[in-house]
């Protein structure tokens, strides 16, 4: 009886939570909120077995095994999220570098036209954010 109720409770509660959520998200997840998930498991199982006179003191997850196709999809999602976060960090840094470069040139008395400033910022952002090696070009005209 307890084993059947435990499995049923586990399936019901696990289905309510994603495995992982982005940092700072208010949503609970299996990975980041083990204590809250365990409390829900314990509370639901207790409500199901109390009529039999049983008392549940703890119900914790040890590990979760997903089907290979689901695990692969989850891994791809994690990789994509990590890539987006890395790119956002790179772009933020690139903008700061470009802003600082324009400001420092102004501080040194170098006056740039709007077109030159736009070109400089565009080139800096391209070089800093590029995923491949930069190919320098020199205008000939």
Short mmCIF file of N, CA and C in Angstrom, two decimals:
data_model
loop_
_atom_site.label_atom_id
_atom_site.label_comp_id
_atom_site.label_asym_id
_atom_site.label_seq_id
_atom_site.Cartn_x
_atom_site.Cartn_y
_atom_site.Cartn_z
N UNK A 1 0.83 -1.19 0.00
CA UNK A 1 0.00 0.00 0.00
C UNK A 1 0.88 1.27 0.00
N UNK A 2 1.84 1.30 0.91
CA UNK A 2 2.72 2.46 1.02
C UNK A 2 3.54 2.65 -0.25
N UNK A 3 4.05 1.59 -0.82
CA UNK A 3 4.85 1.67 -2.04
C UNK A 3 4.01 2.23 -3.19
N UNK A 4 2.80 1.75 -3.33
CA UNK A 4 1.92 2.22 -4.40
C UNK A 4 1.59 3.70 -4.22
N UNK A 5 1.26 4.08 -2.99
CA UNK A 5 0.94 5.48 -2.71
C UNK A 5 2.18 6.37 -2.91
N UNK A 6 3.33 5.87 -2.53
CA UNK A 6 4.58 6.63 -2.70
C UNK A 6 4.89 6.88 -4.16
N UNK A 7 4.75 5.84 -4.99
CA UNK A 7 5.00 6.00 -6.43
C UNK A 7 4.01 6.97 -7.06
N UNK A 8 2.76 6.84 -6.68
CA UNK A 8 1.73 7.73 -7.20
C UNK A 8 2.00 9.18 -6.79
N UNK A 9 2.35 9.38 -5.55
CA UNK A 9 2.67 10.71 -5.04
C UNK A 9 3.88 11.29 -5.78
N UNK A 10 4.89 10.47 -5.93
CA UNK A 10 6.11 10.91 -6.62
C UNK A 10 5.80 11.39 -8.04
N UNK A 11 5.05 10.60 -8.78
CA UNK A 11 4.71 10.97 -10.16
C UNK A 11 3.89 12.26 -10.20
N UNK A 12 2.95 12.39 -9.29
CA UNK A 12 2.09 13.58 -9.28
C UNK A 12 2.88 14.84 -8.95
N UNK A 13 3.73 14.77 -7.94
CA UNK A 13 4.47 15.96 -7.52
C UNK A 13 5.56 16.31 -8.54
N UNK A 14 6.27 15.32 -9.02
CA UNK A 14 7.36 15.59 -9.98
C UNK A 14 6.81 16.24 -11.25
N UNK A 15 5.63 15.87 -11.65
CA UNK A 15 5.02 16.45 -12.86
C UNK A 15 4.71 17.93 -12.70
N UNK A 16 4.66 18.42 -11.48
CA UNK A 16 4.32 19.83 -11.23
C UNK A 16 5.52 20.77 -11.35
N UNK A 17 6.74 20.23 -11.40
CA UNK A 17 7.94 21.06 -11.39
C UNK A 17 8.83 20.80 -12.60
N UNK A 18 9.40 21.85 -13.17
CA UNK A 18 10.42 21.63 -14.19
C UNK A 18 11.69 21.14 -13.50
N UNK A 19 12.58 20.54 -14.24
CA UNK A 19 13.83 20.07 -13.66
C UNK A 19 14.66 21.25 -13.17
N UNK A 20 14.74 22.30 -14.00
CA UNK A 20 15.58 23.44 -13.68
C UNK A 20 14.94 24.71 -14.24
N UNK A 21 15.16 25.83 -13.58
CA UNK A 21 14.67 27.13 -14.05
C UNK A 21 15.84 28.10 -14.07
N UNK A 22 15.73 29.17 -14.86
CA UNK A 22 16.82 30.16 -14.88
C UNK A 22 17.04 30.77 -13.51
N UNK A 23 18.27 31.15 -13.24
CA UNK A 23 18.60 31.78 -11.96
C UNK A 23 17.74 33.01 -11.74
N UNK A 24 17.26 33.17 -10.54
CA UNK A 24 16.44 34.33 -10.20
C UNK A 24 14.96 34.14 -10.49
N UNK A 25 14.60 33.03 -11.10
CA UNK A 25 13.19 32.78 -11.40
C UNK A 25 12.45 32.44 -10.11
N UNK A 26 11.24 32.98 -9.95
CA UNK A 26 10.47 32.66 -8.74
C UNK A 26 9.86 31.25 -8.77
N UNK A 27 9.87 30.64 -9.94
CA UNK A 27 9.28 29.30 -10.11
C UNK A 27 10.16 28.26 -9.41
N UNK A 28 9.53 27.30 -8.76
CA UNK A 28 10.26 26.23 -8.10
C UNK A 28 10.68 25.18 -9.12
N UNK A 29 11.82 24.52 -8.86
CA UNK A 29 12.28 23.45 -9.73
C UNK A 29 12.78 22.28 -8.90
N UNK A 30 12.86 21.12 -9.52
CA UNK A 30 13.32 19.92 -8.82
C UNK A 30 14.77 20.07 -8.38
N UNK A 31 15.57 20.67 -9.23
CA UNK A 31 17.01 20.76 -8.95
C UNK A 31 17.33 21.81 -7.89
N UNK A 32 16.72 22.97 -7.98
CA UNK A 32 17.10 24.07 -7.10
C UNK A 32 16.27 24.16 -5.82
N UNK A 33 15.17 23.46 -5.75
CA UNK A 33 14.28 23.59 -4.58
C UNK A 33 13.93 22.23 -3.99
N UNK A 34 14.94 21.45 -3.71
CA UNK A 34 14.74 20.09 -3.20
C UNK A 34 13.96 20.06 -1.89
N UNK A 35 14.20 21.02 -1.02
CA UNK A 35 13.50 21.03 0.28
C UNK A 35 12.01 21.26 0.11
N UNK A 36 11.65 22.22 -0.76
CA UNK A 36 10.23 22.51 -0.99
C UNK A 36 9.54 21.33 -1.67
N UNK A 37 10.24 20.71 -2.63
CA UNK A 37 9.67 19.55 -3.33
C UNK A 37 9.48 18.40 -2.34
N UNK A 38 10.48 18.18 -1.50
CA UNK A 38 10.39 17.11 -0.50
C UNK A 38 9.23 17.34 0.46
N UNK A 39 9.03 18.57 0.86
CA UNK A 39 7.92 18.89 1.76
C UNK A 39 6.58 18.58 1.09
N UNK A 40 6.46 18.93 -0.18
CA UNK A 40 5.20 18.62 -0.89
C UNK A 40 5.01 17.11 -1.02
N UNK A 41 6.10 16.41 -1.30
CA UNK A 41 6.01 14.94 -1.39
C UNK A 41 5.53 14.36 -0.06
N UNK A 42 6.16 14.80 1.01
CA UNK A 42 5.83 14.29 2.34
C UNK A 42 4.38 14.62 2.71
N UNK A 43 3.98 15.85 2.46
CA UNK A 43 2.62 16.29 2.82
C UNK A 43 1.56 15.51 2.05
N UNK A 44 1.76 15.36 0.73
CA UNK A 44 0.78 14.64 -0.08
C UNK A 44 0.73 13.16 0.30
N UNK A 45 1.90 12.55 0.49
CA UNK A 45 1.92 11.13 0.87
C UNK A 45 1.26 10.94 2.24
N UNK A 46 1.53 11.84 3.17
CA UNK A 46 0.92 11.74 4.50
C UNK A 46 -0.60 11.79 4.40
N UNK A 47 -1.12 12.68 3.56
CA UNK A 47 -2.57 12.78 3.41
C UNK A 47 -3.17 11.50 2.82
N UNK A 48 -2.38 10.78 2.05
CA UNK A 48 -2.88 9.56 1.42
C UNK A 48 -2.79 8.33 2.32
N UNK A 49 -1.87 8.33 3.27
CA UNK A 49 -1.67 7.12 4.08
C UNK A 49 -2.12 7.27 5.53
N UNK A 50 -2.59 8.43 5.93
CA UNK A 50 -2.96 8.62 7.33
C UNK A 50 -4.15 7.76 7.72
N UNK A 51 -5.04 7.46 6.78
CA UNK A 51 -6.18 6.60 7.10
C UNK A 51 -5.74 5.20 7.51
N UNK A 52 -4.55 4.80 7.02
CA UNK A 52 -4.02 3.48 7.38
C UNK A 52 -3.21 3.54 8.68
N UNK A 53 -3.16 4.72 9.28
CA UNK A 53 -2.45 4.86 10.55
C UNK A 53 -0.94 5.04 10.38
N UNK A 54 -0.50 5.36 9.19
CA UNK A 54 0.93 5.54 8.95
C UNK A 54 1.32 7.01 9.10
N UNK A 55 2.57 7.21 9.49
CA UNK A 55 3.10 8.56 9.64
C UNK A 55 4.35 8.69 8.76
N UNK A 56 4.36 9.71 7.91
CA UNK A 56 5.49 9.92 7.00
C UNK A 56 6.40 10.97 7.62
N UNK A 57 7.63 10.58 7.89
CA UNK A 57 8.59 11.49 8.51
C UNK A 57 9.46 12.19 7.47
N UNK A 58 9.62 11.58 6.31
CA UNK A 58 10.47 12.16 5.29
C UNK A 58 10.16 11.52 3.94
N UNK A 59 10.29 12.31 2.88
CA UNK A 59 10.14 11.79 1.52
C UNK A 59 11.02 12.68 0.66
N UNK A 60 12.24 12.22 0.40
CA UNK A 60 13.23 13.02 -0.34
C UNK A 60 13.60 12.33 -1.64
N UNK A 61 13.92 13.15 -2.63
CA UNK A 61 14.40 12.63 -3.90
C UNK A 61 15.90 12.34 -3.79
N UNK A 62 16.29 11.19 -4.25
CA UNK A 62 17.71 10.85 -4.27
C UNK A 62 18.27 11.15 -5.65
N UNK A 63 17.55 10.72 -6.65
CA UNK A 63 17.95 11.00 -8.03
C UNK A 63 16.75 10.84 -8.94
N UNK A 64 16.83 11.48 -10.09
CA UNK A 64 15.77 11.37 -11.09
C UNK A 64 16.44 10.91 -12.38
N UNK A 65 15.91 9.87 -12.96
CA UNK A 65 16.43 9.37 -14.22
C UNK A 65 15.40 9.59 -15.30
N UNK A 66 15.82 10.30 -16.34
CA UNK A 66 14.93 10.59 -17.46
C UNK A 66 15.25 9.67 -18.63
N UNK A 67 14.28 9.48 -19.49
CA UNK A 67 14.51 8.71 -20.71
C UNK A 67 15.61 9.42 -21.52
N UNK A 68 16.43 8.67 -22.25
CA UNK A 68 17.55 9.28 -23.00
C UNK A 68 17.14 10.44 -23.90
N UNK A 69 16.01 10.32 -24.58
CA UNK A 69 15.60 11.39 -25.49
C UNK A 69 15.24 12.66 -24.71
N UNK A 70 14.65 12.51 -23.54
CA UNK A 70 14.31 13.67 -22.71
C UNK A 70 15.57 14.26 -22.10
N UNK A 71 16.47 13.40 -21.65
CA UNK A 71 17.73 13.88 -21.07
C UNK A 71 18.53 14.66 -22.12
N UNK A 72 18.54 14.19 -23.35
CA UNK A 72 19.25 14.88 -24.43
C UNK A 72 18.63 16.25 -24.71
N UNK A 73 17.31 16.31 -24.73
CA UNK A 73 16.62 17.58 -24.96
C UNK A 73 16.91 18.56 -23.81
N UNK A 74 16.94 18.06 -22.59
CA UNK A 74 17.24 18.91 -21.43
C UNK A 74 18.66 19.44 -21.51
N UNK A 75 19.59 18.59 -21.95
CA UNK A 75 20.98 19.02 -22.08
C UNK A 75 21.11 20.11 -23.15
N UNK A 76 20.41 19.95 -24.26
CA UNK A 76 20.44 20.97 -25.32
C UNK A 76 19.88 22.28 -24.81
N UNK A 77 18.83 22.22 -24.02
CA UNK A 77 18.22 23.43 -23.47
C UNK A 77 19.20 24.12 -22.51
N UNK A 78 19.90 23.35 -21.68
CA UNK A 78 20.89 23.92 -20.77
C UNK A 78 22.03 24.57 -21.54
N UNK A 79 22.48 23.90 -22.60
CA UNK A 79 23.57 24.45 -23.40
C UNK A 79 23.14 25.74 -24.09
N UNK A 80 21.92 25.77 -24.60
CA UNK A 80 21.42 26.98 -25.26
C UNK A 80 21.32 28.13 -24.27
N UNK A 81 20.82 27.86 -23.07
CA UNK A 81 20.71 28.91 -22.05
C UNK A 81 22.09 29.42 -21.66
N UNK A 82 23.05 28.53 -21.53
CA UNK A 82 24.42 28.94 -21.18
C UNK A 82 25.02 29.79 -22.31
N UNK A 83 24.76 29.41 -23.54
CA UNK A 83 25.29 30.16 -24.68
C UNK A 83 24.68 31.57 -24.72
N UNK A 84 23.39 31.67 -24.48
CA UNK A 84 22.73 32.98 -24.48
C UNK A 84 23.29 33.86 -23.37
N UNK A 85 23.47 33.30 -22.19
CA UNK A 85 24.02 34.06 -21.07
C UNK A 85 25.44 34.53 -21.39
N UNK A 86 26.23 33.67 -21.99
CA UNK A 86 27.61 34.04 -22.35
C UNK A 86 27.61 35.15 -23.39
N UNK A 87 26.74 35.04 -24.38
CA UNK A 87 26.68 36.07 -25.43
C UNK A 87 26.21 37.41 -24.85
N UNK A 88 25.28 37.37 -23.92
CA UNK A 88 24.82 38.61 -23.28
C UNK A 88 25.95 39.27 -22.51
N UNK A 89 26.77 38.48 -21.85
CA UNK A 89 27.91 39.01 -21.12
C UNK A 89 28.91 39.63 -22.08
N UNK A 90 29.17 38.96 -23.19
CA UNK A 90 30.10 39.47 -24.20
C UNK A 90 29.60 40.79 -24.78
N UNK A 91 28.33 40.84 -25.13
CA UNK A 91 27.77 42.07 -25.71
C UNK A 91 27.81 43.22 -24.71
N UNK A 92 27.46 42.95 -23.46
CA UNK A 92 27.52 43.99 -22.44
C UNK A 92 28.94 44.53 -22.30
N UNK A 93 29.90 43.64 -22.25
CA UNK A 93 31.30 44.05 -22.17
C UNK A 93 31.74 44.82 -23.41
N UNK A 94 31.30 44.38 -24.57
CA UNK A 94 31.67 45.04 -25.82
C UNK A 94 31.13 46.46 -25.88
N UNK A 95 29.91 46.64 -25.44
CA UNK A 95 29.32 47.99 -25.42
C UNK A 95 30.10 48.88 -24.45
N UNK A 96 30.47 48.34 -23.31
CA UNK A 96 31.25 49.13 -22.35
C UNK A 96 32.61 49.51 -22.92
N UNK A 97 33.25 48.58 -23.62
CA UNK A 97 34.55 48.86 -24.24
C UNK A 97 34.42 49.93 -25.31
N UNK A 98 33.41 49.80 -26.18
CA UNK A 98 33.22 50.77 -27.26
C UNK A 98 32.90 52.15 -26.69
N UNK A 99 32.05 52.22 -25.68
CA UNK A 99 31.70 53.49 -25.04
C UNK A 99 32.94 54.13 -24.42
N UNK A 100 33.72 53.31 -23.74
CA UNK A 100 34.94 53.80 -23.11
C UNK A 100 35.93 54.30 -24.16
N UNK A 101 36.07 53.59 -25.27
CA UNK A 101 37.00 54.00 -26.33
C UNK A 101 36.62 55.36 -26.89
N UNK A 102 35.35 55.55 -27.20
CA UNK A 102 34.89 56.83 -27.74
C UNK A 102 35.12 57.94 -26.71
N UNK A 103 34.82 57.65 -25.46
CA UNK A 103 35.00 58.64 -24.39
C UNK A 103 36.47 59.00 -24.22
N UNK A 104 37.34 58.01 -24.22
CA UNK A 104 38.77 58.26 -24.05
C UNK A 104 39.34 59.05 -25.22
N UNK A 105 38.88 58.76 -26.42
CA UNK A 105 39.34 59.54 -27.58
C UNK A 105 38.95 60.99 -27.42
N UNK A 106 37.73 61.24 -26.96
CA UNK A 106 37.27 62.60 -26.71
C UNK A 106 38.10 63.28 -25.64
N UNK A 107 38.44 62.53 -24.58
CA UNK A 107 39.26 63.08 -23.50
C UNK A 107 40.66 63.45 -23.99
N UNK A 108 41.15 62.76 -25.00
CA UNK A 108 42.47 63.04 -25.56
C UNK A 108 42.43 64.15 -26.60
N UNK A 109 41.26 64.71 -26.83
CA UNK A 109 41.13 65.81 -27.77
C UNK A 109 40.91 65.37 -29.21
N UNK A 110 40.67 64.08 -29.41
CA UNK A 110 40.41 63.57 -30.76
C UNK A 110 38.92 63.70 -31.03
N UNK A 111 38.58 64.50 -32.00
CA UNK A 111 37.18 64.76 -32.33
C UNK A 111 36.77 63.86 -33.49
N UNK A 112 35.75 63.09 -33.27
CA UNK A 112 35.23 62.19 -34.30
C UNK A 112 33.89 62.71 -34.80
N UNK A 113 33.68 62.58 -36.09
CA UNK A 113 32.36 62.90 -36.62
C UNK A 113 31.40 61.80 -36.20
N UNK A 114 30.11 62.05 -36.35
CA UNK A 114 29.11 61.04 -36.02
C UNK A 114 29.35 59.77 -36.84
N UNK A 115 29.71 59.97 -38.12
CA UNK A 115 29.96 58.82 -39.00
C UNK A 115 31.18 58.03 -38.53
N UNK A 116 32.27 58.74 -38.13
CA UNK A 116 33.46 58.06 -37.64
C UNK A 116 33.18 57.32 -36.33
N UNK A 117 32.41 57.97 -35.46
CA UNK A 117 32.04 57.32 -34.19
C UNK A 117 31.23 56.06 -34.45
N UNK A 118 30.28 56.15 -35.37
CA UNK A 118 29.45 54.99 -35.71
C UNK A 118 30.31 53.86 -36.27
N UNK A 119 31.24 54.20 -37.15
CA UNK A 119 32.14 53.20 -37.74
C UNK A 119 33.00 52.54 -36.68
N UNK A 120 33.58 53.39 -35.80
CA UNK A 120 34.44 52.87 -34.74
C UNK A 120 33.67 51.92 -33.83
N UNK A 121 32.51 52.34 -33.38
CA UNK A 121 31.71 51.50 -32.49
C UNK A 121 31.31 50.21 -33.21
N UNK A 122 30.87 50.32 -34.45
CA UNK A 122 30.48 49.14 -35.22
C UNK A 122 31.64 48.17 -35.37
N UNK A 123 32.81 48.69 -35.69
CA UNK A 123 33.98 47.82 -35.86
C UNK A 123 34.39 47.16 -34.54
N UNK A 124 34.39 47.94 -33.46
CA UNK A 124 34.74 47.36 -32.15
C UNK A 124 33.75 46.27 -31.75
N UNK A 125 32.47 46.55 -31.91
CA UNK A 125 31.47 45.54 -31.54
C UNK A 125 31.61 44.29 -32.39
N UNK A 126 31.89 44.48 -33.68
CA UNK A 126 32.06 43.32 -34.57
C UNK A 126 33.26 42.49 -34.15
N UNK A 127 34.38 43.15 -33.86
CA UNK A 127 35.60 42.43 -33.48
C UNK A 127 35.41 41.71 -32.14
N UNK A 128 34.84 42.40 -31.18
CA UNK A 128 34.72 41.83 -29.84
C UNK A 128 33.69 40.71 -29.79
N UNK A 129 32.59 40.87 -30.52
CA UNK A 129 31.50 39.90 -30.45
C UNK A 129 31.64 38.76 -31.45
N UNK A 130 32.57 38.88 -32.40
CA UNK A 130 32.70 37.86 -33.45
C UNK A 130 33.11 36.52 -32.86
N UNK A 131 32.60 35.47 -33.45
CA UNK A 131 32.97 34.12 -33.01
C UNK A 131 34.13 33.57 -33.81
N UNK A 132 34.46 34.21 -34.91
CA UNK A 132 35.57 33.76 -35.74
C UNK A 132 36.66 34.83 -35.73
N UNK A 133 37.82 34.46 -36.24
CA UNK A 133 38.92 35.41 -36.29
C UNK A 133 38.57 36.58 -37.19
N UNK A 134 39.09 37.73 -36.85
CA UNK A 134 38.81 38.95 -37.58
C UNK A 134 39.72 39.01 -38.81
N UNK A 135 39.15 39.45 -39.93
CA UNK A 135 39.89 39.65 -41.16
C UNK A 135 40.06 41.15 -41.37
N UNK A 136 41.25 41.70 -41.11
CA UNK A 136 41.40 43.14 -41.27
C UNK A 136 41.30 43.56 -42.74
N UNK A 137 40.67 44.69 -42.95
CA UNK A 137 40.58 45.25 -44.29
C UNK A 137 40.98 46.71 -44.24
N UNK A 138 41.58 47.18 -45.30
CA UNK A 138 42.01 48.57 -45.37
C UNK A 138 41.28 49.20 -46.56
N UNK A 139 40.55 50.29 -46.31
CA UNK A 139 39.88 50.95 -47.43
C UNK A 139 40.91 51.56 -48.38
N UNK A 140 40.70 51.42 -49.66
CA UNK A 140 41.65 51.91 -50.64
C UNK A 140 41.16 53.15 -51.38
N UNK A 141 40.23 53.82 -50.90
CA UNK A 141 39.75 54.95 -51.69
C UNK A 141 39.40 56.13 -50.94
#
